[in-house]
């Protein structure tokens, strides 16, 4: 792999800090002198642009990550993997295990649904999935810096002329709508939860944004949210995308319907991903896959064919609970509950919920067999001290005995 | 189908907030963002209502609407129980 060519097709596109108002173009960004490999921590998406331009100019090995995602364990992992840690204030911590830099390499961190976040190797080429001509658009990018979806919007801005990007960060909350209106955004990409929240907060008033393109990704997409978006944005194309760090962007659907056409299965088109279902699981062979991940990849997502459409209905492994785009391991939550000295048995699952799609709920049997609601509140408090916010069971049901199925096994 | 009346919804909403170390102001006009009532809190409240009435709420029945105040939440949940 070699350094990417410096002159990118989107070099003149505008980059805008949606809340702060700073504006520049790729060509005008002054690249910092970065060590390589570098893990660059940023407080805001817009602040990552200099590091990207540095990568474009000299091919330096780069991983971008939101400072909020970093914990001491991740710092140690990255340091031991040879990365210089570049903090938002510019401070640089050299790696504990130095290694040679790999020219042109970009790294993404997965969400770490059932364990620690994994690093997946990419390059600008493998992250760039849109290269053709598009009508001029101004995109809103609300994704967390360094994630696959974020890179999709960034590479669109870098590689396709006429694609400006307005960055907003999660901390901005609902302020993104005002920012989008102020900066005349015409295309917005977000998770279904992002959209459900926006629809609920603003209702039909969201339609004041003159959007030509509405995109959803990162979570299962249901028909209801697609219908509501079409109602609010009648002039926009509403699309959903199935993508991941491992397989890249694999499915893009523009017809406003959930799922994708069954006839896409098994279709081999040069330069495009091939989709299959094996034992109920979506399997993808993708030209956009991460480094070292070629060939058919099992996605872990359950797929069913219904009415000529392939619907993605959830994870094969029910251990993963998707709470508004944040992935939670049911077994990790269960471990926390079982670590409580009064808990004899616990079952954790996802439960359908408005806005966030699924919430973590638990059934618990206490050693005392008490079903006092105050005990449930104490367990919630216990979890809150040990789990991220989205992993805390919001409903804890206390049972007075452990449920046993016909198989004499407990449903955990 | 049983229904959780509006005043009881307010009690449930207060419980959700108290569990988060926050309090629910008495004013229906209170802004959700300002009082820190977020997506996870709204979802938990909906689950509490579902548990009370032993039935899944159909949010599609509510259509598109703006929900930015305490009163909006109580009105929405009251309405979709009756849908």
mmCIF file with all atom_site columns, C-alpha atoms in Angstrom, chain A residues 40-190:
data_model
loop_
_atom_site.group_PDB
_atom_site.id
_atom_site.type_symbol
_atom_site.label_atom_id
_atom_site.label_alt_id
_atom_site.label_comp_id
_atom_site.label_asym_id
_atom_site.label_entity_id
_atom_site.label_seq_id
_atom_site.pdbx_PDB_ins_code
_atom_site.Cartn_x
_atom_site.Cartn_y
_atom_site.Cartn_z
_atom_site.occupancy
_atom_site.B_iso_or_equiv
_atom_site.pdbx_formal_charge
_atom_site.auth_seq_id
_atom_site.auth_comp_id
_atom_site.auth_asym_id
_atom_site.auth_atom_id
_atom_site.pdbx_PDB_model_num
ATOM 1   C CA . UNK A 1 40  ? -5.837  11.025 17.290 1.00 0.00 ? 40  UNK A CA 1
ATOM 2   C CA . UNK A 1 41  ? -8.381  11.821 20.000 1.00 0.00 ? 41  UNK A CA 1
ATOM 3   C CA . UNK A 1 42  ? -10.844 14.577 19.165 1.00 0.00 ? 42  UNK A CA 1
ATOM 4   C CA . UNK A 1 43  ? -13.504 16.355 21.198 1.00 0.00 ? 43  UNK A CA 1
ATOM 5   C CA . UNK A 1 44  ? -15.415 17.273 18.033 1.00 0.00 ? 44  UNK A CA 1
ATOM 6   C CA . UNK A 1 45  ? -15.654 15.831 14.523 1.00 0.00 ? 45  UNK A CA 1
ATOM 7   C CA . UNK A 1 46  ? -14.494 19.046 12.881 1.00 0.00 ? 46  UNK A CA 1
ATOM 8   C CA . UNK A 1 47  ? -11.246 18.876 14.862 1.00 0.00 ? 47  UNK A CA 1
ATOM 9   C CA . UNK A 1 48  ? -10.296 15.632 13.087 1.00 0.00 ? 48  UNK A CA 1
ATOM 10  C CA . UNK A 1 49  ? -9.940  17.269 9.672  1.00 0.00 ? 49  UNK A CA 1
ATOM 11  C CA . UNK A 1 50  ? -6.250  18.298 10.040 1.00 0.00 ? 50  UNK A CA 1
ATOM 12  C CA . UNK A 1 51  ? -5.279  14.709 10.899 1.00 0.00 ? 51  UNK A CA 1
ATOM 13  C CA . UNK A 1 52  ? -7.147  13.438 7.839  1.00 0.00 ? 52  UNK A CA 1
ATOM 14  C CA . UNK A 1 53  ? -5.415  15.943 5.589  1.00 0.00 ? 53  UNK A CA 1
ATOM 15  C CA . UNK A 1 54  ? -2.081  14.891 7.100  1.00 0.00 ? 54  UNK A CA 1
ATOM 16  C CA . UNK A 1 55  ? -2.942  11.291 6.183  1.00 0.00 ? 55  UNK A CA 1
ATOM 17  C CA . UNK A 1 56  ? -3.923  12.320 2.658  1.00 0.00 ? 56  UNK A CA 1
ATOM 18  C CA . UNK A 1 57  ? -0.694  14.267 2.188  1.00 0.00 ? 57  UNK A CA 1
ATOM 19  C CA . UNK A 1 58  ? 1.835   11.799 3.580  1.00 0.00 ? 58  UNK A CA 1
ATOM 20  C CA . UNK A 1 59  ? 0.012   8.488  4.081  1.00 0.00 ? 59  UNK A CA 1
ATOM 21  C CA . UNK A 1 60  ? 0.694   8.497  7.823  1.00 0.00 ? 60  UNK A CA 1
ATOM 22  C CA . UNK A 1 61  ? -0.998  5.644  9.671  1.00 0.00 ? 61  UNK A CA 1
ATOM 23  C CA . UNK A 1 62  ? -4.044  6.999  11.468 1.00 0.00 ? 62  UNK A CA 1
ATOM 24  C CA . UNK A 1 63  ? -6.846  6.083  13.825 1.00 0.00 ? 63  UNK A CA 1
ATOM 25  C CA . UNK A 1 64  ? -9.395  8.778  14.740 1.00 0.00 ? 64  UNK A CA 1
ATOM 26  C CA . UNK A 1 65  ? -11.464 8.317  17.875 1.00 0.00 ? 65  UNK A CA 1
ATOM 27  C CA . UNK A 1 66  ? -13.798 10.458 19.968 1.00 0.00 ? 66  UNK A CA 1
ATOM 28  C CA . UNK A 1 67  ? -12.081 11.410 23.218 1.00 0.00 ? 67  UNK A CA 1
ATOM 29  C CA . UNK A 1 68  ? -15.272 10.408 25.034 1.00 0.00 ? 68  UNK A CA 1
ATOM 30  C CA . UNK A 1 69  ? -14.808 6.787  23.923 1.00 0.00 ? 69  UNK A CA 1
ATOM 31  C CA . UNK A 1 70  ? -11.359 6.468  25.443 1.00 0.00 ? 70  UNK A CA 1
ATOM 32  C CA . UNK A 1 71  ? -10.826 4.761  28.761 1.00 0.00 ? 71  UNK A CA 1
ATOM 33  C CA . UNK A 1 72  ? -7.545  3.744  30.420 1.00 0.00 ? 72  UNK A CA 1
ATOM 34  C CA . UNK A 1 73  ? -7.837  0.204  29.037 1.00 0.00 ? 73  UNK A CA 1
ATOM 35  C CA . UNK A 1 74  ? -8.257  1.410  25.445 1.00 0.00 ? 74  UNK A CA 1
ATOM 36  C CA . UNK A 1 75  ? -5.347  3.822  25.843 1.00 0.00 ? 75  UNK A CA 1
ATOM 37  C CA . UNK A 1 76  ? -3.185  0.950  27.013 1.00 0.00 ? 76  UNK A CA 1
ATOM 38  C CA . UNK A 1 77  ? -4.341  -1.322 24.155 1.00 0.00 ? 77  UNK A CA 1
ATOM 39  C CA . UNK A 1 78  ? -3.579  1.307  21.527 1.00 0.00 ? 78  UNK A CA 1
ATOM 40  C CA . UNK A 1 79  ? -0.253  2.161  23.111 1.00 0.00 ? 79  UNK A CA 1
ATOM 41  C CA . UNK A 1 80  ? 0.755   -1.506 23.166 1.00 0.00 ? 80  UNK A CA 1
ATOM 42  C CA . UNK A 1 81  ? -0.373  -1.787 19.522 1.00 0.00 ? 81  UNK A CA 1
ATOM 43  C CA . UNK A 1 82  ? 2.225   0.808  18.582 1.00 0.00 ? 82  UNK A CA 1
ATOM 44  C CA . UNK A 1 83  ? 0.087   3.960  18.376 1.00 0.00 ? 83  UNK A CA 1
ATOM 45  C CA . UNK A 1 84  ? 1.252   7.367  19.522 1.00 0.00 ? 84  UNK A CA 1
ATOM 46  C CA . UNK A 1 85  ? -1.706  8.817  21.431 1.00 0.00 ? 85  UNK A CA 1
ATOM 47  C CA . UNK A 1 86  ? -2.417  12.388 20.345 1.00 0.00 ? 86  UNK A CA 1
ATOM 48  C CA . UNK A 1 87  ? -4.717  14.068 22.869 1.00 0.00 ? 87  UNK A CA 1
ATOM 49  C CA . UNK A 1 88  ? -7.109  16.909 22.004 1.00 0.00 ? 88  UNK A CA 1
ATOM 50  C CA . UNK A 1 89  ? -4.719  19.438 23.584 1.00 0.00 ? 89  UNK A CA 1
ATOM 51  C CA . UNK A 1 90  ? -1.950  18.259 21.223 1.00 0.00 ? 90  UNK A CA 1
ATOM 52  C CA . UNK A 1 91  ? -0.078  16.292 23.875 1.00 0.00 ? 91  UNK A CA 1
ATOM 53  C CA . UNK A 1 92  ? 1.573   13.168 22.471 1.00 0.00 ? 92  UNK A CA 1
ATOM 54  C CA . UNK A 1 93  ? 2.186   9.963  24.402 1.00 0.00 ? 93  UNK A CA 1
ATOM 55  C CA . UNK A 1 94  ? 4.633   7.637  22.637 1.00 0.00 ? 94  UNK A CA 1
ATOM 56  C CA . UNK A 1 95  ? 3.678   3.954  22.303 1.00 0.00 ? 95  UNK A CA 1
ATOM 57  C CA . UNK A 1 96  ? 4.861   1.478  24.919 1.00 0.00 ? 96  UNK A CA 1
ATOM 58  C CA . UNK A 1 97  ? 5.558   -1.016 22.114 1.00 0.00 ? 97  UNK A CA 1
ATOM 59  C CA . UNK A 1 98  ? 6.876   0.985  19.134 1.00 0.00 ? 98  UNK A CA 1
ATOM 60  C CA . UNK A 1 99  ? 6.612   -0.457 15.638 1.00 0.00 ? 99  UNK A CA 1
ATOM 61  C CA . UNK A 1 100 ? 7.102   0.587  12.033 1.00 0.00 ? 100 UNK A CA 1
ATOM 62  C CA . UNK A 1 101 ? 4.363   2.628  10.391 1.00 0.00 ? 101 UNK A CA 1
ATOM 63  C CA . UNK A 1 102 ? 2.214   1.158  7.622  1.00 0.00 ? 102 UNK A CA 1
ATOM 64  C CA . UNK A 1 103 ? 1.882   3.763  4.885  1.00 0.00 ? 103 UNK A CA 1
ATOM 65  C CA . UNK A 1 104 ? -1.699  4.516  3.807  1.00 0.00 ? 104 UNK A CA 1
ATOM 66  C CA . UNK A 1 105 ? -3.346  2.561  6.615  1.00 0.00 ? 105 UNK A CA 1
ATOM 67  C CA . UNK A 1 106 ? -6.451  3.881  8.374  1.00 0.00 ? 106 UNK A CA 1
ATOM 68  C CA . UNK A 1 107 ? -7.909  2.146  11.410 1.00 0.00 ? 107 UNK A CA 1
ATOM 69  C CA . UNK A 1 108 ? -11.475 2.034  12.686 1.00 0.00 ? 108 UNK A CA 1
ATOM 70  C CA . UNK A 1 109 ? -12.637 0.907  16.087 1.00 0.00 ? 109 UNK A CA 1
ATOM 71  C CA . UNK A 1 110 ? -15.728 -1.292 16.230 1.00 0.00 ? 110 UNK A CA 1
ATOM 72  C CA . UNK A 1 111 ? -18.365 -0.495 18.817 1.00 0.00 ? 111 UNK A CA 1
ATOM 73  C CA . UNK A 1 112 ? -17.157 -3.291 21.097 1.00 0.00 ? 112 UNK A CA 1
ATOM 74  C CA . UNK A 1 113 ? -20.592 -4.819 21.504 1.00 0.00 ? 113 UNK A CA 1
ATOM 75  C CA . UNK A 1 114 ? -19.607 -7.962 23.303 1.00 0.00 ? 114 UNK A CA 1
ATOM 76  C CA . UNK A 1 115 ? -16.192 -7.109 24.551 1.00 0.00 ? 115 UNK A CA 1
ATOM 77  C CA . UNK A 1 116 ? -13.396 -4.652 23.827 1.00 0.00 ? 116 UNK A CA 1
ATOM 78  C CA . UNK A 1 117 ? -13.574 -2.557 20.644 1.00 0.00 ? 117 UNK A CA 1
ATOM 79  C CA . UNK A 1 118 ? -11.715 -4.242 17.795 1.00 0.00 ? 118 UNK A CA 1
ATOM 80  C CA . UNK A 1 119 ? -9.457  -2.441 15.345 1.00 0.00 ? 119 UNK A CA 1
ATOM 81  C CA . UNK A 1 120 ? -10.325 -2.993 11.691 1.00 0.00 ? 120 UNK A CA 1
ATOM 82  C CA . UNK A 1 121 ? -7.786  -1.919 9.075  1.00 0.00 ? 121 UNK A CA 1
ATOM 83  C CA . UNK A 1 122 ? -8.885  0.105  6.061  1.00 0.00 ? 122 UNK A CA 1
ATOM 84  C CA . UNK A 1 123 ? -7.498  2.649  3.624  1.00 0.00 ? 123 UNK A CA 1
ATOM 85  C CA . UNK A 1 124 ? -9.049  5.684  1.976  1.00 0.00 ? 124 UNK A CA 1
ATOM 86  C CA . UNK A 1 125 ? -9.758  3.475  -1.031 1.00 0.00 ? 125 UNK A CA 1
ATOM 87  C CA . UNK A 1 126 ? -11.582 0.781  0.927  1.00 0.00 ? 126 UNK A CA 1
ATOM 88  C CA . UNK A 1 127 ? -13.574 3.389  2.879  1.00 0.00 ? 127 UNK A CA 1
ATOM 89  C CA . UNK A 1 128 ? -14.607 5.263  -0.241 1.00 0.00 ? 128 UNK A CA 1
ATOM 90  C CA . UNK A 1 129 ? -17.778 3.646  -1.542 1.00 0.00 ? 129 UNK A CA 1
ATOM 91  C CA . UNK A 1 130 ? -19.253 6.540  -3.511 1.00 0.00 ? 130 UNK A CA 1
ATOM 92  C CA . UNK A 1 131 ? -17.107 7.835  -6.351 1.00 0.00 ? 131 UNK A CA 1
ATOM 93  C CA . UNK A 1 132 ? -19.522 8.650  -9.159 1.00 0.00 ? 132 UNK A CA 1
ATOM 94  C CA . UNK A 1 133 ? -21.173 11.950 -9.876 1.00 0.00 ? 133 UNK A CA 1
ATOM 95  C CA . UNK A 1 134 ? -23.786 13.245 -7.473 1.00 0.00 ? 134 UNK A CA 1
ATOM 96  C CA . UNK A 1 135 ? -25.907 16.381 -7.515 1.00 0.00 ? 135 UNK A CA 1
ATOM 97  C CA . UNK A 1 136 ? -24.318 19.041 -5.284 1.00 0.00 ? 136 UNK A CA 1
ATOM 98  C CA . UNK A 1 137 ? -25.322 18.449 -1.672 1.00 0.00 ? 137 UNK A CA 1
ATOM 99  C CA . UNK A 1 138 ? -24.515 19.708 1.773  1.00 0.00 ? 138 UNK A CA 1
ATOM 100 C CA . UNK A 1 139 ? -24.402 16.780 4.208  1.00 0.00 ? 139 UNK A CA 1
ATOM 101 C CA . UNK A 1 140 ? -24.962 16.801 7.932  1.00 0.00 ? 140 UNK A CA 1
ATOM 102 C CA . UNK A 1 141 ? -22.652 14.346 9.702  1.00 0.00 ? 141 UNK A CA 1
ATOM 103 C CA . UNK A 1 142 ? -23.827 13.598 13.262 1.00 0.00 ? 142 UNK A CA 1
ATOM 104 C CA . UNK A 1 143 ? -21.847 10.360 13.701 1.00 0.00 ? 143 UNK A CA 1
ATOM 105 C CA . UNK A 1 144 ? -19.137 9.747  16.270 1.00 0.00 ? 144 UNK A CA 1
ATOM 106 C CA . UNK A 1 145 ? -15.664 10.590 14.900 1.00 0.00 ? 145 UNK A CA 1
ATOM 107 C CA . UNK A 1 146 ? -13.755 7.624  13.520 1.00 0.00 ? 146 UNK A CA 1
ATOM 108 C CA . UNK A 1 147 ? -16.709 5.236  13.134 1.00 0.00 ? 147 UNK A CA 1
ATOM 109 C CA . UNK A 1 148 ? -17.452 3.568  9.815  1.00 0.00 ? 148 UNK A CA 1
ATOM 110 C CA . UNK A 1 149 ? -20.548 5.709  9.189  1.00 0.00 ? 149 UNK A CA 1
ATOM 111 C CA . UNK A 1 150 ? -18.559 8.861  9.973  1.00 0.00 ? 150 UNK A CA 1
ATOM 112 C CA . UNK A 1 151 ? -15.843 7.866  7.504  1.00 0.00 ? 151 UNK A CA 1
ATOM 113 C CA . UNK A 1 152 ? -18.525 7.262  4.871  1.00 0.00 ? 152 UNK A CA 1
ATOM 114 C CA . UNK A 1 153 ? -19.634 10.883 5.057  1.00 0.00 ? 153 UNK A CA 1
ATOM 115 C CA . UNK A 1 154 ? -16.043 12.149 5.331  1.00 0.00 ? 154 UNK A CA 1
ATOM 116 C CA . UNK A 1 155 ? -14.854 10.206 2.263  1.00 0.00 ? 155 UNK A CA 1
ATOM 117 C CA . UNK A 1 156 ? -17.910 11.365 0.330  1.00 0.00 ? 156 UNK A CA 1
ATOM 118 C CA . UNK A 1 157 ? -16.848 14.937 1.106  1.00 0.00 ? 157 UNK A CA 1
ATOM 119 C CA . UNK A 1 158 ? -13.272 14.169 0.176  1.00 0.00 ? 158 UNK A CA 1
ATOM 120 C CA . UNK A 1 159 ? -13.844 12.244 -3.038 1.00 0.00 ? 159 UNK A CA 1
ATOM 121 C CA . UNK A 1 160 ? -16.960 13.637 -4.706 1.00 0.00 ? 160 UNK A CA 1
ATOM 122 C CA . UNK A 1 161 ? -17.074 17.222 -5.978 1.00 0.00 ? 161 UNK A CA 1
ATOM 123 C CA . UNK A 1 162 ? -19.945 19.344 -4.662 1.00 0.00 ? 162 UNK A CA 1
ATOM 124 C CA . UNK A 1 163 ? -20.396 17.381 -1.412 1.00 0.00 ? 163 UNK A CA 1
ATOM 125 C CA . UNK A 1 164 ? -19.963 19.779 1.531  1.00 0.00 ? 164 UNK A CA 1
ATOM 126 C CA . UNK A 1 165 ? -20.092 18.432 5.076  1.00 0.00 ? 165 UNK A CA 1
ATOM 127 C CA . UNK A 1 166 ? -21.529 20.084 8.189  1.00 0.00 ? 166 UNK A CA 1
ATOM 128 C CA . UNK A 1 167 ? -20.294 18.363 11.344 1.00 0.00 ? 167 UNK A CA 1
ATOM 129 C CA . UNK A 1 168 ? -22.280 18.231 14.569 1.00 0.00 ? 168 UNK A CA 1
ATOM 130 C CA . UNK A 1 169 ? -21.509 16.139 17.620 1.00 0.00 ? 169 UNK A CA 1
ATOM 131 C CA . UNK A 1 170 ? -23.708 14.015 19.832 1.00 0.00 ? 170 UNK A CA 1
ATOM 132 C CA . UNK A 1 171 ? -23.294 16.494 22.669 1.00 0.00 ? 171 UNK A CA 1
ATOM 133 C CA . UNK A 1 172 ? -25.142 19.088 20.582 1.00 0.00 ? 172 UNK A CA 1
ATOM 134 C CA . UNK A 1 173 ? -28.375 17.121 21.041 1.00 0.00 ? 173 UNK A CA 1
ATOM 135 C CA . UNK A 1 174 ? -31.335 18.643 19.228 1.00 0.00 ? 174 UNK A CA 1
ATOM 136 C CA . UNK A 1 175 ? -29.279 21.674 18.234 1.00 0.00 ? 175 UNK A CA 1
ATOM 137 C CA . UNK A 1 176 ? -28.386 19.844 15.028 1.00 0.00 ? 176 UNK A CA 1
ATOM 138 C CA . UNK A 1 177 ? -31.723 20.864 13.495 1.00 0.00 ? 177 UNK A CA 1
ATOM 139 C CA . UNK A 1 178 ? -31.010 24.553 13.959 1.00 0.00 ? 178 UNK A CA 1
ATOM 140 C CA . UNK A 1 179 ? -27.468 24.036 12.665 1.00 0.00 ? 179 UNK A CA 1
ATOM 141 C CA . UNK A 1 180 ? -28.768 22.164 9.625  1.00 0.00 ? 180 UNK A CA 1
ATOM 142 C CA . UNK A 1 181 ? -31.221 24.951 8.834  1.00 0.00 ? 181 UNK A CA 1
ATOM 143 C CA . UNK A 1 182 ? -28.602 27.672 9.373  1.00 0.00 ? 182 UNK A CA 1
ATOM 144 C CA . UNK A 1 183 ? -26.106 26.010 7.062  1.00 0.00 ? 183 UNK A CA 1
ATOM 145 C CA . UNK A 1 184 ? -28.687 25.040 4.400  1.00 0.00 ? 184 UNK A CA 1
ATOM 146 C CA . UNK A 1 185 ? -28.063 21.315 4.753  1.00 0.00 ? 185 UNK A CA 1
ATOM 147 C CA . UNK A 1 186 ? -29.726 19.275 2.000  1.00 0.00 ? 186 UNK A CA 1
ATOM 148 C CA . UNK A 1 187 ? -28.777 15.718 3.058  1.00 0.00 ? 187 UNK A CA 1
ATOM 149 C CA . UNK A 1 188 ? -28.709 14.069 6.471  1.00 0.00 ? 188 UNK A CA 1
ATOM 150 C CA . UNK A 1 189 ? -27.430 10.637 7.428  1.00 0.00 ? 189 UNK A CA 1
ATOM 151 C CA . UNK A 1 190 ? -28.286 9.181  10.858 1.00 0.00 ? 190 UNK A CA 1
#
